[in-house]
Amino acid sequence: MAEHYRIAIIGSGPAGLSAAAHAATLGLSHVLIEKTGHLSDTISRYQKGKHVMATPSQLVLRADIAFEAGKREAVLGAWETAAARAGVNVRYHAEVIAIMGTGEPIAGSLQQVVTRRRDGGSDRRELQRCAPPYRLMLANGDSLVADAVILAIGTQGNPNLMTCPGSDNANVQYQLDDPAAYNDEHIFVIGGGDAGIENALGLAADAAQRNVVTLVNRSAEFSTAKDANVTALMAARDAGRISIMTGTTTRSIGPGWLVLDTGEGEVRARCDRIIARMGSAPPRGFVESCGVAFASSDRLAFPPLSAVFESTAPGIFVVGALAGYPLIKHCINQGYDVVEFINGNRALKPADEPLLEARLAGLPGRHGVDYWLEMLRSNITILNGMSPLQMREFMLDSAVRSYRAGDVIFARNAPGSSLFGIASGEVLVEVDPADTSITVPIPAGSIVGEVGLISGRPRGATIRAGSDCIVVEISRTAALKLMSAVPAAAREVARITTERSLLQIFKSGLTPADLTDVIASAKVETVRAGETIIREGEVGDDIFIIRSGSMVVEKAIGGKTIFLNYVPAGSHVGEMAVIDGGRRSATVRAAVKSEVVRLEGEAFRALLANRPGLATRLREEMASRTALNRFIESRKDSFGGVVEMYTGIANFLVDNGIGEATDVLLIDEKLCVGCDNCEKACADSHDGLSRLDREAGRTYAHLHVPTSCRHCEHPHCMADCPPNAIRRGPAGEVTIDDTCIGCGNCQRGCPYGVIRMDSVPPRKPWLIGWLLFGQGPGPGEPDSAWRYEHARKRPEKPKKAIKCDMCAGQSGGPACVRACPTGAAIRVLPEQFLSVALLDRDSG
């Protein structure tokens, strides 16, 4: 007969080991099955010397094994000792290959269930029938039987693999055992989660190893990593030990090199080794073969579980990373709690219950944590794909509030990048700041604030509660983590943002109902810098909405490529083929790495048929583009050289960062007389410190781009500002406030060299001070002597980040433009880039 146990635990990681230790303490017959020859294979495979964190710090640890932050080796040693002391029954080198319900009537299939009363009354005892016992088949041919099975197998055995050409090369690996084993290598670590950051830090820890380490992260932020790891990574970068490439993906790999797609284009680099740490997915095939269902067909989906970790297969429980709750302290608590439940304790609450009770305390009614978590999960569409366990972790990083009708949730132009999910009631969007009575209702289940989340720009409208409502505020970090971990949430955010973008761009009285079929066909695509989305002469009728980045439009005329237009984010291209049915009339390529929404031409053509007003509006827009094409075509012989110069200037602007700019200073050197009034005016407006360098920068023909902030659509400087001192103002200006701590991260992150660190001098005395007491420089006198004298007499003040702020808050606009006597200095918006080149043509 097969061995029979009350509980069989598969996997000896933190969750499985904790479950086994508690079963041993309670005297329950159990077996802990581990396919390797040691406990906790996932922790054992951490790199040598890795510091294991114990987060969240405020969470109470509930377990029969001790755990505190420390080196990997110390943690494993403590667990080995605790397992031996508790008498855990471990079966090593045993791999479960199948779990089957036997249906056999085995003695002991009735268990005594004890319901403990929280008010101190007598416990209630009753007999309940267990789930059918399960037979576990092992790889060596053995089998055993258990009344309950705990799956604690984790996900690390199923890593996400690289898929680019060359990813099967010998220099690609998915595990780092000992960072000290690598010396004098150029190593790229792919992935910005905790594992990737820790691997990069380990490889760069000892300067004597002489490794050149670069961390590559797909996004601009490290949303899935712990704060302590991100802080350590930035410190290593600042010390010159690690390079970081964000917004970057791998295009191809070869022996000794790799090619990366960055925001500015393709980069080829020496690479001796690639360590890919891009996360992992549940081992779905095995788990489903055990009769356990998953929440959806997504590869990253997790099994839906009850509040006590029971799966869709009665008697099979799932804990740890496979439950979607990967932090070690949570896993240890889960192992303890599930054994308590199996042993009959129905009164035990999760260890994070007090934390969540505090989060939910302000909500109406006398409902418990489980009620509110399920209410929020089921009512807000982007949360539908989360398991109850994921919801618990998610709510520890989010806030939920109730609002009365008329309350402001957030105001127009307010800074903020969090997302808001509407759980009940409705909110109103004030679309016209001049008339707050004009509103658009957003119903329960939907979201608001997605523009701030995606673009980082200030709030575009005021949002008020249209009725009494309950709203969850999801921090940017939590929202990005949600979309990374739950594909259904990412798709829903993309659907909502696409719908609202189309309503805003096309207007013409469209409603969400009009866009149902168009949205169903929409696909969000990332486009590399320089990549073509529409090619002149080809057949195609898809329309593209530019979600982020920018595009340039070009046309082949007389055997040469002529620049036609610059198209910033929030615009659309490709509608001409849908309306006139012809071939593509121009080529459209990405100026910088961009994101577009592709709409199928057939679905959009049906929309035009139902909405004639939209077709009329698009024809009017198309007419101006067609006129420009014909104008250039007709004049190519009479001023071909001017057309080429115009194209060269336009390409020069895009190549020098104008592709991601929202406002940039340009100087026409034909008009500039070198008076430096622009610099002086900037200094006078900013405590004596000029924000621009007129002579620096690049020039094409006679159009000069000085060193001055471009106020990028997605500012590089914002990516790593510890005090969050960099904000975007209501006019799109990127500014640095007084909370700057002078860390210099923004200066290092800016690719255009427009930020510097400097000590702010005292304000110059008023004119009356100079007249009566001789204080400071007089009218027309340079202030350099004043600044020098101040610096000589006083201790140096801490330096802070200095950059152009477009003279925000000052009347009359940027001082540099106002002070130019010849009109050579102009500030240009994205939609004006083409006009600059056209004016240059006319002046020639």
PDB file of N, CA and C in Angstrom, residues 1 242 255 282 352 421 494 508 510 588 701 776:
ATOM      1  N   MET A   1       0.835  -1.202   0.000  1.00  0.00           N
ATOM      2  CA  MET A   1       0.000   0.000   0.000  1.00  0.00           C
ATOM      3  C   MET A   1       0.869   1.250   0.000  1.00  0.00           C
ATOM      4  N   ILE A 242      27.852  50.962 -12.609  1.00  0.00           N
ATOM      5  CA  ILE A 242      26.842  50.334 -13.453  1.00  0.00           C
ATOM      6  C   ILE A 242      26.291  51.375 -14.418  1.00  0.00           C
ATOM      7  N   PRO A 255      27.761  36.507 -31.224  1.00  0.00           N
ATOM      8  CA  PRO A 255      28.925  36.168 -30.398  1.00  0.00           C
ATOM      9  C   PRO A 255      29.784  37.409 -30.138  1.00  0.00           C
ATOM     10  N   PRO A 282       3.830  30.947 -14.131  1.00  0.00           N
ATOM     11  CA  PRO A 282       3.444  29.705 -13.455  1.00  0.00           C
ATOM     12  C   PRO A 282       3.651  28.492 -14.373  1.00  0.00           C
ATOM     13  N   ASP A 352      -2.106  40.023   7.422  1.00  0.00           N
ATOM     14  CA  ASP A 352      -2.189  41.404   6.944  1.00  0.00           C
ATOM     15  C   ASP A 352      -3.556  42.035   7.206  1.00  0.00           C
ATOM     16  N   GLY A 421      -9.691  54.172  -9.891  1.00  0.00           N
ATOM     17  CA  GLY A 421     -10.712  53.213 -10.293  1.00  0.00           C
ATOM     18  C   GLY A 421     -12.012  53.506  -9.565  1.00  0.00           C
ATOM     19  N   ALA A 494      -5.364  49.942 -21.861  1.00  0.00           N
ATOM     20  CA  ALA A 494      -5.122  50.302 -23.263  1.00  0.00           C
ATOM     21  C   ALA A 494      -6.441  50.565 -23.987  1.00  0.00           C
ATOM     22  N   SER A 508     -16.439  65.212 -33.574  1.00  0.00           N
ATOM     23  CA  SER A 508     -17.567  65.028 -34.498  1.00  0.00           C
ATOM     24  C   SER A 508     -18.748  64.318 -33.858  1.00  0.00           C
ATOM     25  N   LEU A 510     -18.869  61.880 -31.750  1.00  0.00           N
ATOM     26  CA  LEU A 510     -18.752  60.443 -31.546  1.00  0.00           C
ATOM     27  C   LEU A 510     -19.044  60.083 -30.097  1.00  0.00           C
ATOM     28  N   VAL A 588       5.768  57.259 -43.520  1.00  0.00           N
ATOM     29  CA  VAL A 588       5.717  57.746 -42.141  1.00  0.00           C
ATOM     30  C   VAL A 588       6.638  56.864 -41.303  1.00  0.00           C
ATOM     31  N   ALA A 701      22.846  74.836 -41.467  1.00  0.00           N
ATOM     32  CA  ALA A 701      22.668  76.054 -42.267  1.00  0.00           C
ATOM     33  C   ALA A 701      22.776  77.229 -41.306  1.00  0.00           C
ATOM     34  N   GLY A 776      25.806  95.988  -4.291  1.00  0.00           N
ATOM     35  CA  GLY A 776      25.577  95.283  -5.539  1.00  0.00           C
ATOM     36  C   GLY A 776      25.972  96.079  -6.755  1.00  0.00           C
TER      37      GLY A 776
END
